[in-house]
């Protein structure tokens, strides 16, 4: 696939980026592997952590410029791009401050002797990343692995080459040595060849279920560890005792943020029958007030989808849903505009035999289901191939906690949308993938947890 910047607001080609050759791939592998075998990777963590501090400072300093690059390249509202860059700086700083503790030796009481687990880097990693958070996705892999000493080779999504290149430059500017982080504009075939290479010890992929299945199979064939952060069909549960005004306000944000292109966006709204009419009416009113426009215009509240293909896929999915019995309560079609706009949309009456019931809609389309009690909520929430995040709105926290425990996902938030922070683990179950990023758990995914025992005998 060609690496191109196409402005999603105008669909104008801005710049094309030349692909890297197989020789470039070999050179990248050599440099990364050489770094892995150096004292920089295997020695004291204190020589690596200042790079993350510097990177955080650079991100903060260049926030506006970086935000504009992302907004122009994939259509994110400028305010949300700024927030993404800020979050990246927080993640870099978090690992700079905490990685040493996370990777410190851990003692084990044992009858066999004095025992402890040390944490060592395992080697070069291949990262495959999506466009929807074009910096944050990179940082989730870079920060913990730079701290741990694993060099990374990255294939970013082909529609965000400017973000990919910019991020690589920042990492170098922060002081990372050659080979610590290499961005390559490569094909799926070249990714596969990298995964095959003996110098590579692990793969981290964030993206669709389809790409995850392909890449995980390639890794499994060579017995290499993979972490997968894939799609979601998250529920947004509104109980009869919730603060309805807050639920509506957060629900709109949870569905429309990043033009609905968030893995943990609220996709299935499960509403208690006692508040369903009121919720739907207020939710529609809020959708009516959405202002579509240029993502760089501060007054815009809904930007374009990231690409023409994304718009075509979403349009097809909504048409198919309606053909199979769904009712369009609000919106329902693409907007007549040169950019990739889809109306904020609410679908109701989706039955289990409708393909929409199990599909992830990556755009501003909310599915609304009405239920009568908590058992029905759990049944519907768990009747999904995915298991990423979820949100529950209730003023009865104990009731919400009980429900949270019963929902089969990697994350549940009560009275908030599914969020993310450097210090909290991120990841899912079922076809949403496996492994965790961020927090203390994320940094342990690609380290050798090596046991050493000094025998008592
Ligand atoms: P995608 O098509 O799977 O693309 C993601 C990345 O995988 C891109 O770099 C893509 O490259 C690459 N890719 C695709 N097929 C590949 C293959 N066979 N071998 C190697 N690389 C391959 O995903 P998307 O549709 O752009 O992104 C949206 C999906 O990502 C949604 O399902 C969303 O829920 C999920 N997501 C999950 C998380 C999470 O943390 N769980 C976060 C964000 C997004 P090209 O661009 O060149 O095709």
Coordinates of C-alpha atoms and ligand atoms in Angstrom, one line a residue:
X1 CA 0.0 0.0 0.0
X2 CA 1.3 3.5 -0.9
X3 CA 2.2 5.7 2.0
X4 CA 0.4 9.0 1.4
X5 CA -0.9 12.0 3.3
X6 CA -4.4 12.7 2.0
X7 CA -6.2 15.5 3.8
X8 CA -9.5 13.8 4.9
X9 CA -11.3 17.2 4.9
X10 CA -10.6 17.9 1.2
X11 CA -9.4 14.5 -0.1
X12 CA -6.5 16.2 -1.6
X13 CA -3.2 14.4 -1.9
X14 CA -0.6 16.3 0.2
X15 CA 2.5 14.1 -0.1
X16 CA 3.6 10.7 -1.1
X17 CA 6.4 8.9 0.8
X18 CA 8.7 6.5 -0.9
X19 CA 8.6 2.9 0.4
X20 CA 11.6 1.3 2.1
X21 CA 13.3 -1.5 0.3
X22 CA 14.3 -4.9 1.5
X23 CA 17.8 -3.6 1.9
X24 CA 16.5 -0.9 4.1
X25 CA 14.7 -3.5 6.2
X26 CA 17.9 -5.5 6.6
X27 CA 19.9 -2.4 7.6
X28 CA 17.2 -1.6 10.2
X29 CA 17.3 -5.1 11.6
X30 CA 21.1 -5.0 11.8
X31 CA 21.2 -1.7 13.6
X32 CA 18.4 -2.7 16.0
X33 CA 20.0 -6.0 16.8
X34 CA 23.4 -4.5 17.3
X35 CA 21.9 -2.1 19.8
X36 CA 20.2 -4.9 21.6
X37 CA 23.6 -6.6 22.1
X38 CA 25.2 -3.4 23.4
X39 CA 25.6 -2.1 26.9
X40 CA 22.9 0.5 26.2
X41 CA 20.2 -2.1 26.0
X42 CA 21.5 -4.6 28.5
X43 CA 23.2 -2.2 31.0
X44 CA 21.9 0.2 33.5
X45 CA 18.4 1.5 32.9
X46 CA 19.5 5.0 34.1
X47 CA 21.2 5.6 30.8
X48 CA 17.9 5.1 28.9
X49 CA 15.4 6.9 31.1
X50 CA 16.6 10.4 30.5
X51 CA 15.6 10.0 26.8
X52 CA 12.0 9.5 27.8
X53 CA 12.1 12.7 30.0
X54 CA 13.6 14.6 27.1
X55 CA 11.0 13.2 24.7
X56 CA 8.2 14.2 27.1
X57 CA 9.6 17.8 27.2
X58 CA 9.9 17.9 23.4
X59 CA 6.3 16.7 23.0
X60 CA 5.0 19.4 25.4
X61 CA 7.1 22.1 23.6
X62 CA 6.0 21.1 20.1
X63 CA 2.4 20.2 21.1
X64 CA 0.6 22.6 18.7
X65 CA 2.7 21.8 15.7
X66 CA 2.4 18.0 16.3
X67 CA -1.4 18.4 16.8
X68 CA -1.8 20.2 13.5
X69 CA 0.1 17.5 11.6
X70 CA -2.2 14.8 13.0
X71 CA -5.4 16.8 12.4
X72 CA -4.4 17.5 8.8
X73 CA -3.4 13.9 8.2
X74 CA -6.3 11.9 9.7
X75 CA -9.0 14.4 10.5
X76 CA -8.9 14.5 14.3
X77 CA -10.4 17.7 15.9
X78 CA -7.5 20.0 16.8
X79 CA -8.4 20.0 20.5
X80 CA -8.4 16.2 20.6
X81 CA -5.0 16.1 18.8
X82 CA -3.5 18.5 21.4
X83 CA -4.9 16.2 24.1
X84 CA -3.3 13.2 22.4
X85 CA 0.1 14.8 22.3
X86 CA -0.2 15.8 26.0
X87 CA -1.1 12.2 26.8
X88 CA 2.0 11.0 24.9
X89 CA 4.2 13.3 27.0
X90 CA 2.5 11.9 30.2
X91 CA 3.2 8.3 29.1
X92 CA 6.9 9.1 28.4
X93 CA 7.3 10.8 31.7
X94 CA 5.4 8.0 33.6
X95 CA 7.8 5.3 32.4
X96 CA 10.8 7.6 32.9
X97 CA 9.8 8.0 36.5
X98 CA 8.5 4.5 37.2
X99 CA 10.2 1.9 34.9
X100 CA 13.1 1.4 37.3
X101 CA 10.8 0.3 40.1
X102 CA 8.7 -1.9 37.7
X103 CA 11.9 -3.6 36.5
X104 CA 13.6 -4.0 39.8
X105 CA 14.3 -7.5 40.9
X106 CA 11.5 -9.2 42.8
X107 CA 12.3 -11.6 45.7
X108 CA 10.5 -14.9 46.1
X109 CA 10.3 -16.9 49.4
X110 CA 11.4 -20.4 48.6
X111 CA 12.6 -23.6 50.3
X112 CA 15.2 -24.0 47.5
X113 CA 17.2 -21.0 48.4
X114 CA 17.5 -17.2 48.0
X115 CA 15.4 -16.5 44.9
X116 CA 14.6 -13.5 42.8
X117 CA 13.3 -12.6 39.4
X118 CA 15.3 -10.1 37.3
X119 CA 13.8 -8.3 34.2
X120 CA 15.9 -8.2 31.0
X121 CA 15.1 -7.0 27.5
X122 CA 14.4 -9.9 25.0
X123 CA 15.5 -8.3 21.7
X124 CA 14.1 -6.5 18.7
X125 CA 10.4 -6.0 18.5
X126 CA 8.1 -5.5 15.5
X127 CA 5.3 -3.0 16.1
X128 CA 2.3 -2.6 13.7
X129 CA 0.2 0.4 14.5
X130 CA -3.1 2.1 13.4
X131 CA -3.8 5.7 12.3
X132 CA -6.6 6.6 14.7
X133 CA -4.3 7.8 17.5
X134 CA -1.2 8.3 15.3
X135 CA 1.2 9.3 18.2
X136 CA -0.4 7.7 21.2
X137 CA -0.3 4.2 19.7
X138 CA 3.4 4.6 19.0
X139 CA 4.1 5.9 22.5
X140 CA 2.3 2.9 24.1
X141 CA 4.9 0.6 22.6
X142 CA 7.9 2.9 22.6
X143 CA 8.0 4.2 26.2
X144 CA 7.9 0.9 28.1
X145 CA 10.2 -0.9 25.6
X146 CA 12.8 1.9 25.4
X147 CA 12.9 1.8 29.2
X148 CA 13.3 -2.0 29.2
X149 CA 15.9 -2.0 26.4
X150 CA 14.0 -3.6 23.5
X151 CA 14.8 -1.9 20.2
X152 CA 11.6 -1.4 18.0
X153 CA 10.9 -1.5 14.3
X154 CA 7.6 0.1 13.5
X155 CA 5.2 -0.2 10.6
X156 CA 2.7 2.6 11.0
X157 CA -0.6 2.8 9.0
X158 CA -0.1 3.9 5.4
X159 CA -2.4 6.9 5.8
X160 CA -0.3 8.6 8.5
X161 CA 3.3 8.7 7.2
X162 CA 3.8 12.3 8.3
X163 CA 3.0 11.5 11.9
X164 CA 5.2 8.3 11.6
X165 CA 8.2 10.3 10.4
X166 CA 7.7 13.1 12.8
X167 CA 7.5 10.8 15.8
X168 CA 10.7 9.0 14.7
X169 CA 12.5 12.3 14.4
X170 CA 11.4 13.3 17.9
X171 CA 12.6 10.1 19.4
X172 CA 16.1 10.6 17.8
X173 CA 16.1 14.3 18.9
X174 CA 15.4 13.1 22.4
X175 CA 18.7 11.2 22.3
X176 CA 17.7 7.6 21.4
X177 CA 20.6 5.9 19.8
X178 CA 20.4 4.5 16.2
X179 CA 18.4 1.3 16.1
X180 CA 16.3 2.1 19.2
X181 CA 13.3 3.1 17.2
X182 CA 13.1 2.7 13.4
X183 CA 10.1 3.7 11.3
X184 CA 9.7 1.8 8.0
X185 CA 7.3 2.4 5.2
X186 CA 6.8 -1.2 4.3
X187 CA 4.3 -3.7 3.0
X188 CA 2.6 -6.6 4.9
X189 CA 5.0 -9.0 3.1
X190 CA 8.0 -7.1 4.6
X191 CA 6.4 -7.1 8.0
X192 CA 6.0 -10.9 7.7
X193 CA 9.7 -11.2 6.7
X194 CA 10.7 -9.2 9.7
X195 CA 8.6 -11.3 12.1
X196 CA 10.3 -14.4 10.5
X197 CA 13.8 -13.0 11.2
X198 CA 15.7 -14.7 14.1
X199 CA 16.8 -11.3 15.4
X200 CA 13.1 -10.4 16.2
X201 CA 11.7 -11.7 19.4
X202 CA 8.2 -10.2 19.7
X203 CA 5.4 -8.5 17.9
X204 CA 2.9 -5.8 19.1
X205 CA 0.0 -5.1 16.9
X206 CA -2.9 -2.6 17.3
X207 CA -5.5 -2.7 14.6
X208 CA -8.3 -4.7 13.2
X209 CA -9.3 -8.3 14.0
X210 CA -8.3 -9.2 10.4
X211 CA -4.7 -7.8 10.6
X212 CA -4.3 -9.2 14.2
X213 CA -5.2 -12.7 13.1
X214 CA -2.7 -12.6 10.2
X215 CA 0.2 -11.2 12.2
X216 CA -0.5 -13.3 15.3
X217 CA -0.4 -16.5 13.1
X218 CA 3.0 -15.3 11.6
X219 CA 4.3 -14.8 15.1
X220 CA 3.0 -18.1 16.3
X221 CA 4.6 -20.0 13.4
X222 CA 8.0 -18.8 14.6
X223 CA 7.1 -19.2 18.3
X224 CA 7.3 -15.5 19.0
X225 CA 5.3 -13.6 21.6
X226 CA 2.6 -11.3 20.3
X227 CA 0.4 -8.7 22.0
X228 CA -2.8 -7.8 20.2
X229 CA -4.9 -4.7 20.8
X230 CA -7.8 -5.1 18.4
X231 CA -11.3 -3.9 17.8
X232 CA -14.2 -3.5 20.2
X233 CA -18.0 -3.2 20.3
X234 CA -18.2 -1.6 23.7
X235 CA -21.4 -1.1 25.6
X236 CA -22.5 2.1 27.2
X237 CA -25.0 1.1 29.9
X238 CA -27.5 3.6 31.2
X239 CA -29.4 2.3 34.3
X240 CA -32.7 3.6 35.4
X241 CA -31.1 5.3 38.4
X242 CA -28.4 7.1 36.5
X243 CA -27.9 10.9 36.2
X244 CA -29.4 11.0 32.8
X245 CA -28.1 14.4 31.8
X246 CA -24.6 13.3 32.5
X247 CA -25.1 10.0 30.8
X248 CA -26.3 11.7 27.6
X249 CA -23.5 14.3 27.7
X250 CA -20.8 11.7 28.2
X251 CA -22.5 9.2 25.8
X252 CA -22.3 11.7 22.9
X253 CA -18.6 12.3 23.6
X254 CA -18.0 8.5 23.9
X255 CA -19.5 7.9 20.5
X256 CA -18.4 10.9 18.5
X257 CA -14.9 11.5 19.8
X258 CA -12.4 11.1 17.0
X259 CA -15.4 10.9 14.6
X260 CA -16.3 7.7 16.3
X261 CA -13.0 6.0 15.3
X262 CA -11.9 4.8 18.7
X263 CA -11.4 1.1 19.6
X264 CA -13.1 1.8 23.0
X265 CA -15.8 4.2 21.7
X266 CA -19.2 3.5 23.0
X267 CA -20.8 1.5 20.2
X268 CA -23.7 -0.3 21.8
X269 CA -25.9 1.9 24.0
X270 CA -27.9 -0.4 26.4
X271 CA -30.6 1.6 28.0
X272 CA -33.0 0.6 30.8
X273 CA -36.5 0.7 29.6
X274 CA -37.6 3.1 32.3
X275 CA -35.3 5.9 30.9
X276 CA -35.1 4.8 27.3
X277 CA -37.5 7.4 25.8
X278 CA -36.0 10.2 27.7
X279 CA -32.4 9.1 26.9
X280 CA -33.2 8.7 23.2
X281 CA -34.8 12.1 22.9
X282 CA -32.0 13.9 24.7
X283 CA -29.3 11.9 22.8
X284 CA -30.9 12.9 19.5
X285 CA -31.1 16.5 20.5
X286 CA -27.4 16.5 21.3
X287 CA -26.6 14.8 17.9
X288 CA -28.7 17.5 16.2
X289 CA -26.4 20.2 17.7
X290 CA -23.2 18.6 16.3
X291 CA -21.3 21.0 14.0
X292 CA -19.5 19.2 11.2
X293 CA -16.5 21.0 9.7
X294 CA -12.8 21.5 9.3
X295 CA -10.9 19.7 12.1
X296 CA -8.6 22.7 12.5
X297 CA -11.6 25.0 13.1
X298 CA -12.0 25.2 16.9
X299 CA -15.8 25.4 16.7
X300 CA -16.1 22.1 14.8
X301 CA -17.5 19.3 16.9
X302 CA -17.4 16.4 14.4
X303 CA -14.7 16.0 11.8
X304 CA -14.4 13.8 8.8
X305 CA -13.6 10.1 8.8
X306 CA -9.9 9.3 8.2
X307 CA -10.3 8.1 4.6
X308 CA -12.6 7.6 1.6
X309 CA -12.4 3.9 2.3
X310 CA -13.5 4.4 5.9
X311 CA -16.5 6.4 4.7
X312 CA -17.4 3.7 2.1
X313 CA -17.2 0.9 4.7
X314 CA -19.4 2.7 7.2
X315 CA -21.9 3.7 4.6
X316 CA -22.1 0.0 3.5
X317 CA -22.5 -1.2 7.1
X318 CA -25.4 1.2 7.8
X319 CA -27.2 0.3 4.6
X320 CA -26.8 -3.4 5.4
X321 CA -28.0 -2.9 8.9
X322 CA -31.2 -1.1 7.6
X323 CA -31.8 -3.7 5.0
X324 CA -31.8 -6.3 7.8
X325 CA -34.4 -4.4 9.9
X326 CA -32.6 -1.7 11.8
X327 CA -34.4 1.7 12.1
X328 CA -32.7 4.9 11.5
X329 CA -33.7 7.1 14.4
X330 CA -31.3 9.9 13.5
X331 CA -28.9 10.7 10.6
X332 CA -28.0 7.6 8.5
X333 CA -26.0 8.7 5.5
X334 CA -22.9 10.3 4.2
X335 CA -22.8 14.1 4.0
X336 CA -22.6 15.7 0.5
X337 CA -19.2 17.2 1.0
X338 CA -15.7 16.8 -0.6
X339 CA -14.4 15.4 2.7
X340 CA -15.3 12.1 4.3
X341 CA -18.2 13.1 6.5
X342 CA -20.9 10.8 7.8
X343 CA -23.9 12.1 9.7
X344 CA -24.0 11.4 13.4
X345 CA -26.4 8.5 13.4
X346 CA -28.6 6.5 15.8
X347 CA -29.8 3.0 14.9
X348 CA -32.5 1.2 16.8
X349 CA -34.3 -2.2 16.5
X350 CA -31.2 -4.2 15.8
X351 CA -31.9 -7.9 16.2
X352 CA -29.4 -10.7 16.7
X353 CA -29.7 -11.9 13.1
X354 CA -28.7 -8.4 11.8
X355 CA -25.0 -8.4 10.8
X356 CA -24.8 -5.0 12.6
X357 CA -25.4 -6.8 16.0
X358 CA -21.8 -8.3 16.0
X359 CA -20.0 -5.7 13.8
X360 CA -17.8 -2.9 14.9
X361 CA -19.0 0.4 13.4
X362 CA -15.8 2.6 13.2
X363 CA -17.6 6.0 12.8
X364 CA -20.3 8.2 14.4
X365 CA -23.0 5.5 14.5
X366 CA -24.7 4.6 17.8
X367 CA -26.7 1.4 18.2
X368 CA -29.4 1.7 20.8
X369 CA -30.8 -1.4 22.6
X370 CA -33.6 -1.2 25.3
X371 CA -33.5 -3.7 28.1
X372 CA -35.7 -4.4 31.2
X373 CA -33.2 -5.5 33.9
X374 CA -29.6 -6.1 34.9
X375 CA -29.5 -9.7 33.8
X376 CA -30.6 -8.8 30.3
X377 CA -27.9 -6.1 30.3
X378 CA -25.2 -8.7 31.1
X379 CA -26.5 -11.1 28.5
X380 CA -26.6 -8.5 25.8
X381 CA -23.2 -7.0 26.7
X382 CA -21.5 -10.4 26.7
X383 CA -23.1 -11.6 23.5
X384 CA -20.2 -10.1 21.5
X385 CA -17.1 -11.5 19.8
X386 CA -15.2 -8.5 21.3
X387 CA -14.3 -7.7 24.9
X388 CA -12.4 -4.5 25.1
X389 CA -14.0 -1.8 27.3
X390 CA -17.4 -0.6 28.6
X391 CA -19.1 2.0 30.6
X392 CA -21.9 1.9 33.1
X393 CA -23.9 4.8 34.3
X394 CA -25.7 4.6 37.7
X395 CA -26.0 6.5 40.9
X396 CA -26.0 3.2 42.8
X397 CA -22.3 2.5 42.7
X398 CA -22.7 -1.0 44.3
X399 CA -25.1 -2.0 41.6
X400 CA -22.8 -0.7 38.9
X401 CA -19.8 -2.5 40.5
X402 CA -21.7 -5.8 40.5
X403 CA -22.5 -5.3 36.8
X404 CA -18.9 -4.3 36.0
X405 CA -17.7 -7.6 37.4
X406 CA -20.1 -9.5 35.2
X407 CA -19.2 -7.9 31.9
X408 CA -16.6 -9.9 29.9
X409 CA -14.2 -7.1 28.8
X410 CA -10.7 -6.0 29.7
X411 CA -11.8 -2.7 31.1
X412 CA -15.0 -1.2 32.6
X413 CA -15.5 2.4 33.7
X414 CA -18.4 3.5 36.0
X415 CA -19.9 6.9 35.3
X416 CA -17.3 7.8 32.7
X417 CA -16.5 6.8 29.2
X418 CA -13.8 4.2 28.7
X419 CA -10.7 6.2 29.1
X420 CA -6.9 5.7 29.2
X421 CA -4.0 6.9 31.3
X422 CA -0.3 6.0 31.5
X423 CA -0.8 4.3 34.9
X424 CA -3.8 2.1 33.9
X425 CA -3.5 -1.2 32.0
X426 CA -5.2 -1.1 28.6
X427 CA -6.3 -4.2 26.7
X428 CA -9.1 -6.7 26.1
X429 CA -10.3 -10.3 25.9
X430 CA -11.9 -12.4 23.2
X431 CA -11.4 -11.1 19.7
X432 CA -10.3 -7.7 21.1
X433 CA -6.9 -9.4 21.6
X434 CA -4.5 -10.3 24.4
X435 CA -1.8 -8.7 26.4
X436 CA -1.8 -5.3 28.1
X437 CA -0.2 -2.0 27.2
X438 CA 0.6 0.9 29.7
X439 CA 1.0 0.7 33.5
X440 CA 3.3 -1.9 35.2
X441 CA 1.6 -4.7 33.2
X442 CA 2.5 -3.2 29.8
X443 CA 6.2 -3.1 30.6
X444 CA 6.3 -6.7 31.6
X445 CA 5.0 -8.0 28.3
X446 CA 8.3 -8.1 26.4
X447 CA 10.9 -8.7 29.2
X448 CA 12.6 -11.9 30.3
X449 CA 11.4 -12.5 33.8
X450 CA 14.5 -14.4 34.7
X451 CA 14.6 -16.5 37.9
X452 CA 17.9 -16.7 39.8
X453 CA 18.2 -19.0 42.8
X454 CA 21.2 -19.3 45.2
X455 CA 20.8 -22.7 46.7
X456 CA 20.8 -23.1 50.5
X457 CA 22.8 -26.4 50.1
Ligands
LIG1 P1 -5.9 -2.3 10.2 O1 -6.4 -2.2 8.9 O2 -5.8 -3.6 10.9 O3 -4.5 -1.5 10.3 C1 -3.7 -1.4 11.4 C2 -2.3 -1.6 11.0 O4 -2.1 -2.9 10.6 C3 -1.9 -0.7 9.9 O5 -0.5 -0.3 10.1 C4 -2.0 -1.6 8.7 O6 -1.2 -1.2 7.6 C5 -1.5 -2.9 9.3 N1 -1.9 -4.1 8.6 C6 -3.1 -4.4 8.0 N2 -3.0 -5.7 7.5 C7 -1.8 -6.1 7.8 C8 -1.1 -7.4 7.5 N3 -1.7 -8.4 6.9 N4 0.2 -7.5 7.9 C9 0.8 -6.5 8.5 N5 0.3 -5.3 8.8 C10 -1.0 -5.1 8.5 O7 -6.8 -1.4 11.2 P2 -7.6 -0.1 10.9 O8 -8.9 -0.5 10.4 O9 -6.8 0.9 10.2 O10 -7.7 0.4 12.4 C11 -8.9 0.3 13.1 C12 -9.0 -0.9 13.9 O11 -8.0 -0.9 15.0 C13 -10.3 -1.0 14.6 O12 -10.8 -2.3 14.6 C14 -10.0 -0.5 16.0 O13 -10.9 -0.9 17.0 C15 -8.6 -1.1 16.2 N6 -7.9 -0.4 17.3 C16 -7.7 -1.0 18.5 C17 -7.0 -0.4 19.5 C18 -6.8 -1.1 20.8 O14 -6.0 -0.6 21.6 N7 -7.4 -2.2 21.1 C19 -6.6 0.9 19.4 C20 -6.9 1.6 18.2 C21 -7.5 0.9 17.1 P3 -1.9 -0.4 6.3 O15 -2.3 0.9 6.9 O16 -0.7 -0.3 5.4 O17 -3.0 -1.2 5.8

